[in-house]
XYZ file of C-alpha atoms in Angstrom:
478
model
C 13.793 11.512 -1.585
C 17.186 11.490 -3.589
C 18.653 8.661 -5.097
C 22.265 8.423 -4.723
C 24.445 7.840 -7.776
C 27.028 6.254 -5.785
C 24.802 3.590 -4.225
C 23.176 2.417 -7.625
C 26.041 -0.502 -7.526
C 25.969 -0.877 -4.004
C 26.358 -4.137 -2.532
C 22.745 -6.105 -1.544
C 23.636 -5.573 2.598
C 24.935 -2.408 2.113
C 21.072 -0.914 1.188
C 20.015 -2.032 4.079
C 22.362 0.078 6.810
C 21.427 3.165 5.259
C 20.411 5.898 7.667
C 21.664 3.187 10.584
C 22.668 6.331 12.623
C 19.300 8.134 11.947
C 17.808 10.082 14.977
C 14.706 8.712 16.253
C 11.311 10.730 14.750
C 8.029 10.173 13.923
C 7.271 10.529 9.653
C 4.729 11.290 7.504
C 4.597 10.820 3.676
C 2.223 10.542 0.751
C 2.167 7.209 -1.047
C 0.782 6.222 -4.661
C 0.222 3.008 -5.122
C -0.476 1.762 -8.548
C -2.096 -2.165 -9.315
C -1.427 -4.005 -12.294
C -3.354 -7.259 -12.899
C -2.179 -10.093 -15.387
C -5.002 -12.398 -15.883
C -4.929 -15.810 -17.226
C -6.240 -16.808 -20.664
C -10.087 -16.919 -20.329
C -10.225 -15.388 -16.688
C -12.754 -12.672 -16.020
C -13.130 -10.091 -13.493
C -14.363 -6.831 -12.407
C -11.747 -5.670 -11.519
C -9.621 -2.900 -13.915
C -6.096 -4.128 -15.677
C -5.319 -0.827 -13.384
C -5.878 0.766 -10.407
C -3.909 4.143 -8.614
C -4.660 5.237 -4.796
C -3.136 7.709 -3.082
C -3.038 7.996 0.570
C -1.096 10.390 3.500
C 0.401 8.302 6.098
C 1.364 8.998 9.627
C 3.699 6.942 11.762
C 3.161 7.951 15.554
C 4.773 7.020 18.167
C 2.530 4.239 19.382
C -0.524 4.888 16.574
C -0.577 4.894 12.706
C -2.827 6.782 10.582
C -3.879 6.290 6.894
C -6.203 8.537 4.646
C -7.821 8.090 1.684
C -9.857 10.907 0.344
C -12.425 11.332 3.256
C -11.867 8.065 4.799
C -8.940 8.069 7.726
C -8.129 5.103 9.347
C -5.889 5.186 12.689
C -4.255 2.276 14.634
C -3.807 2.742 17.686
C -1.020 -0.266 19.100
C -1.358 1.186 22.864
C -4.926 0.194 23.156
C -5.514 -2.200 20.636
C -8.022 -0.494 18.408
C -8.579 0.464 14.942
C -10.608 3.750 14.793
C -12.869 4.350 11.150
C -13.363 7.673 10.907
C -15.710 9.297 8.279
C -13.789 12.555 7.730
C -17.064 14.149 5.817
C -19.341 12.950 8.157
C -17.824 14.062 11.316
C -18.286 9.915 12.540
C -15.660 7.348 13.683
C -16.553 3.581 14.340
C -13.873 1.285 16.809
C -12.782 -1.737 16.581
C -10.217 -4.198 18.093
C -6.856 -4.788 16.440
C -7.193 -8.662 17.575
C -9.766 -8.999 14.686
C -7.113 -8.558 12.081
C -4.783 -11.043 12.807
C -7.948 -13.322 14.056
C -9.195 -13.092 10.474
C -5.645 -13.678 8.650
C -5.510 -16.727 10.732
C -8.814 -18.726 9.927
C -8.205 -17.064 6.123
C -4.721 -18.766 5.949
C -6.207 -22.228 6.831
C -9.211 -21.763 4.464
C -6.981 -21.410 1.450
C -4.793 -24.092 2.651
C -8.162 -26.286 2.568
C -8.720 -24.650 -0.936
C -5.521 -25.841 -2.262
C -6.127 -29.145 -0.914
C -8.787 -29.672 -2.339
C -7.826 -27.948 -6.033
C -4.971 -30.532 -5.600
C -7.270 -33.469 -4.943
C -8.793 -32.584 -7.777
C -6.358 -33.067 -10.231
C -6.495 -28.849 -10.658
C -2.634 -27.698 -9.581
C -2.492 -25.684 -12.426
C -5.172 -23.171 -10.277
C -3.396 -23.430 -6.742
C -1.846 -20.632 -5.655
C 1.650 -21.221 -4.341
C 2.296 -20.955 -0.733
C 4.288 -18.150 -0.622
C 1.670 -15.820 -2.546
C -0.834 -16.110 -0.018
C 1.465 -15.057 3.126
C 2.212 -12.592 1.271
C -1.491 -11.319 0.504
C -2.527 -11.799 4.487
C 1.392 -11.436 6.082
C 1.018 -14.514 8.490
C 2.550 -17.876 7.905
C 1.019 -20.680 6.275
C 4.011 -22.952 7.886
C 6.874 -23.091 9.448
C 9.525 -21.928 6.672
C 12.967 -23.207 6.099
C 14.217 -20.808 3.060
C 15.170 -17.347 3.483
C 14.478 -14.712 0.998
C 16.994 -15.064 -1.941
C 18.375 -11.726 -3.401
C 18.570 -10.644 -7.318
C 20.775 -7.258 -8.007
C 19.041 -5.117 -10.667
C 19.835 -2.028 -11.715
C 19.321 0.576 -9.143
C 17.131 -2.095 -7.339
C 16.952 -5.717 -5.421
C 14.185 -8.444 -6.551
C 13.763 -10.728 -3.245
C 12.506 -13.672 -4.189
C 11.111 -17.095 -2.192
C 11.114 -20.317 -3.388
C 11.647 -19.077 -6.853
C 8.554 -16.868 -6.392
C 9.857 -12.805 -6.596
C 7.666 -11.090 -4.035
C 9.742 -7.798 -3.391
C 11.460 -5.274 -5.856
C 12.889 -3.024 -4.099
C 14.512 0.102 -5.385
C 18.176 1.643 -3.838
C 16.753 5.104 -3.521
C 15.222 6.037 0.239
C 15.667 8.043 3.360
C 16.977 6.959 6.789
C 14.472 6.896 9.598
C 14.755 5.334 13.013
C 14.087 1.641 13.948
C 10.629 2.588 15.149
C 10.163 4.189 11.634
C 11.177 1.318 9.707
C 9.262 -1.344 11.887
C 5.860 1.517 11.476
C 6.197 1.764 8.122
C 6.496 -1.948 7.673
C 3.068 -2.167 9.691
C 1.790 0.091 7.881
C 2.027 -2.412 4.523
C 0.723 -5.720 7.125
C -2.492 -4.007 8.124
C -3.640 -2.552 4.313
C -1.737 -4.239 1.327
C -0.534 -7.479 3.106
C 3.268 -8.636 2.485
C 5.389 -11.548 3.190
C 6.456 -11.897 6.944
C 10.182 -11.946 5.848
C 9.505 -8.749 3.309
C 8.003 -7.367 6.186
C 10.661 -8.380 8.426
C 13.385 -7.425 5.710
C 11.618 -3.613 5.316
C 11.746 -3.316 9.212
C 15.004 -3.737 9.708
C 15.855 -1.325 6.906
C 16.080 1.604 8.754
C 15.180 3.700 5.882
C 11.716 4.382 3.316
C 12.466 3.288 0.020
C 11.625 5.773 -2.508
C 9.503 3.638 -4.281
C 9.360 -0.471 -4.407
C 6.828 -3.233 -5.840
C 5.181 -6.137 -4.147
C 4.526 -9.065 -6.505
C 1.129 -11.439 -5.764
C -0.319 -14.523 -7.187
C -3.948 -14.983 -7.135
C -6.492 -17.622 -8.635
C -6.985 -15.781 -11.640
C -3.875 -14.440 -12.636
C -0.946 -12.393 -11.471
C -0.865 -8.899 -9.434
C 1.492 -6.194 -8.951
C 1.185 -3.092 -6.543
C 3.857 -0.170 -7.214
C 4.544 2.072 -4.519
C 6.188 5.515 -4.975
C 6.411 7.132 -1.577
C 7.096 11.175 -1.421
C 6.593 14.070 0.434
C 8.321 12.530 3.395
C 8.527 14.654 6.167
C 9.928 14.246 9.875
C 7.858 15.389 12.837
C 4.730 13.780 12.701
C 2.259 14.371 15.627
C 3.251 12.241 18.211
C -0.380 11.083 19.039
C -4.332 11.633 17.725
C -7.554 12.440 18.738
C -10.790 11.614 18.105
C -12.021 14.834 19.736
C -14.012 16.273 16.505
C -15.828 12.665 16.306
C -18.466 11.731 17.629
C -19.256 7.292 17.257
C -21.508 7.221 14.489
C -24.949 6.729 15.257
C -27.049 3.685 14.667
C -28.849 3.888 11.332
C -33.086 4.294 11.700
C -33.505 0.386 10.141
C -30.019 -1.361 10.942
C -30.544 -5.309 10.890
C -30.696 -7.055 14.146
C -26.943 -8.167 14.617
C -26.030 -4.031 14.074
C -28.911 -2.808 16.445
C -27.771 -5.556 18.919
C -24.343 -4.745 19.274
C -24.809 -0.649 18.953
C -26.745 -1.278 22.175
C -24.538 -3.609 23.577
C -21.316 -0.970 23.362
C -23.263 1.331 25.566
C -25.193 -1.334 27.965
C -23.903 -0.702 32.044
C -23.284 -3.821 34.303
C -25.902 -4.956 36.005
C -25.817 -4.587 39.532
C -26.297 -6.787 42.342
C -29.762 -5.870 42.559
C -30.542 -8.163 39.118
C -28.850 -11.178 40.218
C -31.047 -10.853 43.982
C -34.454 -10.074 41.237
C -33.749 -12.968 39.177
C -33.012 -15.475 42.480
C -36.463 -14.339 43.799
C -38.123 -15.025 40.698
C -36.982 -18.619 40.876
C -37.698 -18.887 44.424
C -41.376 -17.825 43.332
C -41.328 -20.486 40.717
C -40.097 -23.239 43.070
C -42.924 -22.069 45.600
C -45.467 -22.709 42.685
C -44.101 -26.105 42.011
C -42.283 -25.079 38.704
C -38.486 -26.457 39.229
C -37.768 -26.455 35.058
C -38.845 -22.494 34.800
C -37.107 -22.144 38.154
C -33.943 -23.904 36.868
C -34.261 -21.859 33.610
C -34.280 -18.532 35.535
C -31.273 -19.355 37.957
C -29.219 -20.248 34.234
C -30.519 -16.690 33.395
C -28.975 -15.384 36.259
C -25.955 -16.892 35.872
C -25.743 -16.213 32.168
C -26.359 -12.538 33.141
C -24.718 -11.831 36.367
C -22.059 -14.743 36.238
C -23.670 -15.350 39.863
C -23.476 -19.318 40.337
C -26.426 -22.018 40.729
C -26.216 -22.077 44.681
C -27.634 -22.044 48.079
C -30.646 -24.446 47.078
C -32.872 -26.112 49.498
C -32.997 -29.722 50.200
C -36.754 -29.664 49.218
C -35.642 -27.784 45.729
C -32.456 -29.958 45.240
C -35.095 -32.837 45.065
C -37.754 -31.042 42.761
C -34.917 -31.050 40.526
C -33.686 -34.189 40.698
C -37.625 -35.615 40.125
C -37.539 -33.002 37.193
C -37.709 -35.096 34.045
C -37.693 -32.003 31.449
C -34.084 -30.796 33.470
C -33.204 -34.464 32.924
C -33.755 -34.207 29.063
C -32.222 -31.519 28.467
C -29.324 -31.683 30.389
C -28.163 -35.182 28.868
C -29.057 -33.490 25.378
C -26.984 -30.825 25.986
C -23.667 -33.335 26.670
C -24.490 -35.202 23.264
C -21.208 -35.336 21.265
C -21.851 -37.253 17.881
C -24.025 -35.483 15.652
C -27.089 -38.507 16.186
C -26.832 -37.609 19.643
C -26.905 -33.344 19.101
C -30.015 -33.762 16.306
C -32.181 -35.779 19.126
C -30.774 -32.879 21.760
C -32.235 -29.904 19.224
C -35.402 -32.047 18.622
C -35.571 -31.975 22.734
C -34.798 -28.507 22.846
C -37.457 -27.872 20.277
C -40.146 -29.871 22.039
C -39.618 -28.024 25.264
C -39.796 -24.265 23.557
C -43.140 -25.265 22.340
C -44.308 -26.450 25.943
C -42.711 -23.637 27.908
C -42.664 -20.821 25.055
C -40.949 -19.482 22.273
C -39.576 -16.880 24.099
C -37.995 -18.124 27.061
C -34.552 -17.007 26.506
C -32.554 -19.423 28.102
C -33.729 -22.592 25.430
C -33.214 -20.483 22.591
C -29.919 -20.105 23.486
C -29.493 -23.698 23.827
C -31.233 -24.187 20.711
C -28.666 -21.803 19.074
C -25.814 -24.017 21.081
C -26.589 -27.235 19.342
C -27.603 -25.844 16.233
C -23.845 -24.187 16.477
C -22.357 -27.699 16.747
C -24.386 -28.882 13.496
C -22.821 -26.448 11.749
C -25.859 -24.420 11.372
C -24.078 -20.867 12.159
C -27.110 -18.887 10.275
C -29.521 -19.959 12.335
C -27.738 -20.184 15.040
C -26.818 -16.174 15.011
C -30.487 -15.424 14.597
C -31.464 -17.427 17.712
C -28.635 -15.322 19.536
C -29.892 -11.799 18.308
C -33.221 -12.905 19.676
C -32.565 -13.479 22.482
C -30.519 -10.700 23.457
C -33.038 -8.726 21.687
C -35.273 -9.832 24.663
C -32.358 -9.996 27.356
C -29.478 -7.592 26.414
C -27.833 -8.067 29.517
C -27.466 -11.612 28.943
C -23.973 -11.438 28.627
C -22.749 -15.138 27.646
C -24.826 -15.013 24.944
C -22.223 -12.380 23.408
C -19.649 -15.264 23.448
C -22.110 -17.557 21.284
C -22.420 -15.167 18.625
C -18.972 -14.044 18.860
C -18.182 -17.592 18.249
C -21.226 -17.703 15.437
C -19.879 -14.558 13.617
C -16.342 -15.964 13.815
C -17.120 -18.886 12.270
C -18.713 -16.551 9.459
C -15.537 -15.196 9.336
C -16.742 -11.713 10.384
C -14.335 -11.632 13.046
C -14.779 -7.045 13.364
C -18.198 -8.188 14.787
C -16.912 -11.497 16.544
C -14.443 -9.272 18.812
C -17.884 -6.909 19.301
C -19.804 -9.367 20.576
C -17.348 -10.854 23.163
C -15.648 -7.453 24.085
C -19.342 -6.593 24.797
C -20.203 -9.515 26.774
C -16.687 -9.403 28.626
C -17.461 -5.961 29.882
C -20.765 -7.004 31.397
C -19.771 -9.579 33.176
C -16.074 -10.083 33.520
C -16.037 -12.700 35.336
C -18.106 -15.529 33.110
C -15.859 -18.677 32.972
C -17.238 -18.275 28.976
C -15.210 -15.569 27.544
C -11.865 -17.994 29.046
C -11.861 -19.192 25.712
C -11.890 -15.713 23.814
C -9.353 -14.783 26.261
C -7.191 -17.608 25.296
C -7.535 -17.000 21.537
C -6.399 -13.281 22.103
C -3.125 -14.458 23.915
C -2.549 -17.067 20.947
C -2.490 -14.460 18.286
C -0.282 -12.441 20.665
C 1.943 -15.116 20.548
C 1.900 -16.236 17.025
C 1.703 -13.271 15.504
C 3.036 -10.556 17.133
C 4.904 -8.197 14.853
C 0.993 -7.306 14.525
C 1.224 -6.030 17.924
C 3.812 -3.565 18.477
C 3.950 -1.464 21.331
C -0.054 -2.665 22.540
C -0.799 -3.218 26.264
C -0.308 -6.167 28.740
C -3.231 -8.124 28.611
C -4.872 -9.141 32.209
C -3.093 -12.517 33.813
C -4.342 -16.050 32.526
C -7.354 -17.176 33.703
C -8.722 -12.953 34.102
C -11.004 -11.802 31.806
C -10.281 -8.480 29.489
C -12.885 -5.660 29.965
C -12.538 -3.421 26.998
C -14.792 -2.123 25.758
C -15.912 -0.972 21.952
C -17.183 2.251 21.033
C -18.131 0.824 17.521
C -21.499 1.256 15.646
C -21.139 -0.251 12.365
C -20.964 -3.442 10.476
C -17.855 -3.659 8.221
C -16.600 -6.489 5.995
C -12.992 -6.648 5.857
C -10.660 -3.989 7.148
C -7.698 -4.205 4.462
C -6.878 -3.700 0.656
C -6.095 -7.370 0.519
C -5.504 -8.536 -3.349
């Protein structure tokens, strides 16, 4: 990349139609990207005072790929997954691009809650202003009014917000297409963050810049990320393959949630035949005057086929009705204060130690109420056992998606409830996963360019994962 002598004055709009006629083509350059950290007087942290990685990027036509050393990472915006692939190892692990922008949302509104709080407090002096932490997770904290606010330098622009400077960007680049420009500003959302309107601002650029700086604010003190971009080159593959992979396999003592969903990526649908098994069973149970197991066992079936509570005899309608255990647990289960949900869990309790620990369907109720107490640990271990017992019990996965979520593991949370959607598509459960998906669509979707249609309201996605792994955290967030 040249820098231009003539442009070093060049007016602030000017930088930005450079290369406006460039021919569309995919790139592929090496970045270095240095961190400097500025902590406050008596701060302390692992972390060094400085920090260099260097990493080759590719920006595809629909895909993006990143590599560190032996670690690539690919996006792929046509099918909505991030691939982890273990270049040494010969292993990849997959996950869903909907996790990313499903964990910068419920990260924004935690350190909203944190600055409340600090502020509350009578601690200011430690909240980190509003403008620092879009840029650190690139999604809005609120609707903004300012735009960014230019500063000419000397062969560069500082872009500022609110006073804050978040951008210094140098004159020096090459023109690339609009696809380019709007890749390589994806590239900074999903691994070093960035403000929307940096992002935005970098997009529309229609060039690389030679080399820039991103400015951050955190708790502790003040961070700075330098990026020098070179070895451009035009040409880049226009698409990947993960045909030297193979999905990493499951390790000999993974913990329950890993084993779980490992066997849950490569679990078939159960056929008709399980639904007609698990009706008989409950016909058996009503012939042996048993209507709670035999209620129990038609909520497994619908919990595992999606097949509805139906064509019951008048004889069992009224074994039912007469049923005071259904009775108890039924009202428990519509308790809304939190009185009313700790009686329901005592009920729930009481009736696993008359009908057994194991039976699958009150352990996931157990797990239910404990969910609405707030009690997400122990809620996630009732889910792992039971679909440690019943794998195929697909609404389960939407409980422990909604578990792990909570947890703010959200790779795992998309896991579970792509898993359980694949089962049984058609569980009125995974409407509410389903809606979440099409909300991030719609509030954030500069995260996803180019991706597939997703089925109509009210139908149920069936992708599936082909991930094996546990990971915390996907980016190189400050």
């Amino acid at each position: 990349m040249t820098l231009v002598p003539a442009l070093r004055r060049a007016s602030v709009a000017a930088i930005f139609f450079l290369g406006a006629g460039a021919a569309q083509a995919s790139v592929a350059f090496h970045v270095t990207v240095t961190t400097e950290r500025i902590l406050k007087p008596g701060v302390k942290t692992s972390l060094p005072a400085r920090a260099t990685q260097d990493s080759d990027v590719v920006l595809g036509e629909h895909y993006l790929s990143v590599r560190d050393g032996k670690s690539l990472t690919v996006l792929d915006f046509a099918t909505r997954r991030r691939h982890l692939i273990d270049m040494a190892a010969s292993t990849y692990d997959s996950y869903s691009l909907f996790d990313v922008a499903g964990f910068r949302r419920i990260e924004i509104a935690q350190r909203q809650g944190m600055a409340g709080a600090l502020q509350a407090g009578g601690l200011q002096a430690h909240v980190t202003p509003p403008v620092y932490e879009e840029q650190a997770l690139s999604v809005p904290a609120a609707r903004r009014r300012n735009a960014l606010a230019p500063q000419v330098l000397d062969g560069a622009v500082l872009w500022s917000l609110d006073g804050q400077p978040l951008l210094r960007l140098g004159i020096a680049g090459s023109p690339v297409s609009n696809d380019d420009a709007t890749a390589f500003a994806q590239y900074l959302r999903y691994t070093w963050g960035g403000h929307p309107l940096v992002l935005k601002l970098l997009a529309d650029g229609k060039r690389l810049p030679a080399d820039f700086t991103l400015h951050y604010e955190e708790v502790g003190g003040k961070v700075a990320r330098h990026f020098r971009i070179s070895a451009m080159t035009v040409g880049a593959p226009a698409t990947y393959s993960l045909a030297a992979y193979r999905p990493r396999p499951l390790a000999a003592h993974a913990p329950p949630l890993e084993s779980v969903l490992a066997q849950a990526a490569s679990l078939p649908p159960l056929g008709p035949q399980a639904h007609l098994a698990l009706r008989s069973e409950a016909e058996k149970l009503f012939a042996a005057e048993k209507p709670f197991e035999a209620f129990l066992t038609m909520l497994e079936d619908h919990f595992s086929t999606g097949e509805l509570v139906d064509k019951l005899s008048p004889q069992q309608i009224r074994a039912m009705q007469e049923c005071q255990p259904i009775h108890d647990l039924t009202r428990g289960l519509l308790a809304k204060n939190q009185e009313g949900i700790a009686d329901a869990l005592a009920t729930v309790q009481e009736l696993r130690k008359q009908t057994g620990l194991e039976q699958p369907v009150l352990a996931l109720f157990e797990g239910n109420l404990r969910a609405k107490l707030g009690q997400w640990p122990e809620a996630t271990a009732l889910y792992l056992q039971v679909l440690q017992a019943r794998p195929h019990m697909a609404a389960v996965y939407q409980d422990l998606g909604d578990a792990l979520y909570a947890q703010f593991d959200a790779p795992n949370a998309w896991r579970s409830w792509d898993a359980g959607r694949a089962m049984a598509p058609s569980l009125r459960q995974f409407r509410k996963v389903n809606d979440l998906e099409r909300s991030l669509l719609n509030d954030y979707p500069a995260f996803f360019a180019d991706g597939a249609t997703l089925p109509p309201e009210g139908q149920p996605s069936t992708s599936r994962p082909a991930s094996k792994t546990k990971t915390v955290g996907s980016t190189n967030l400050p």
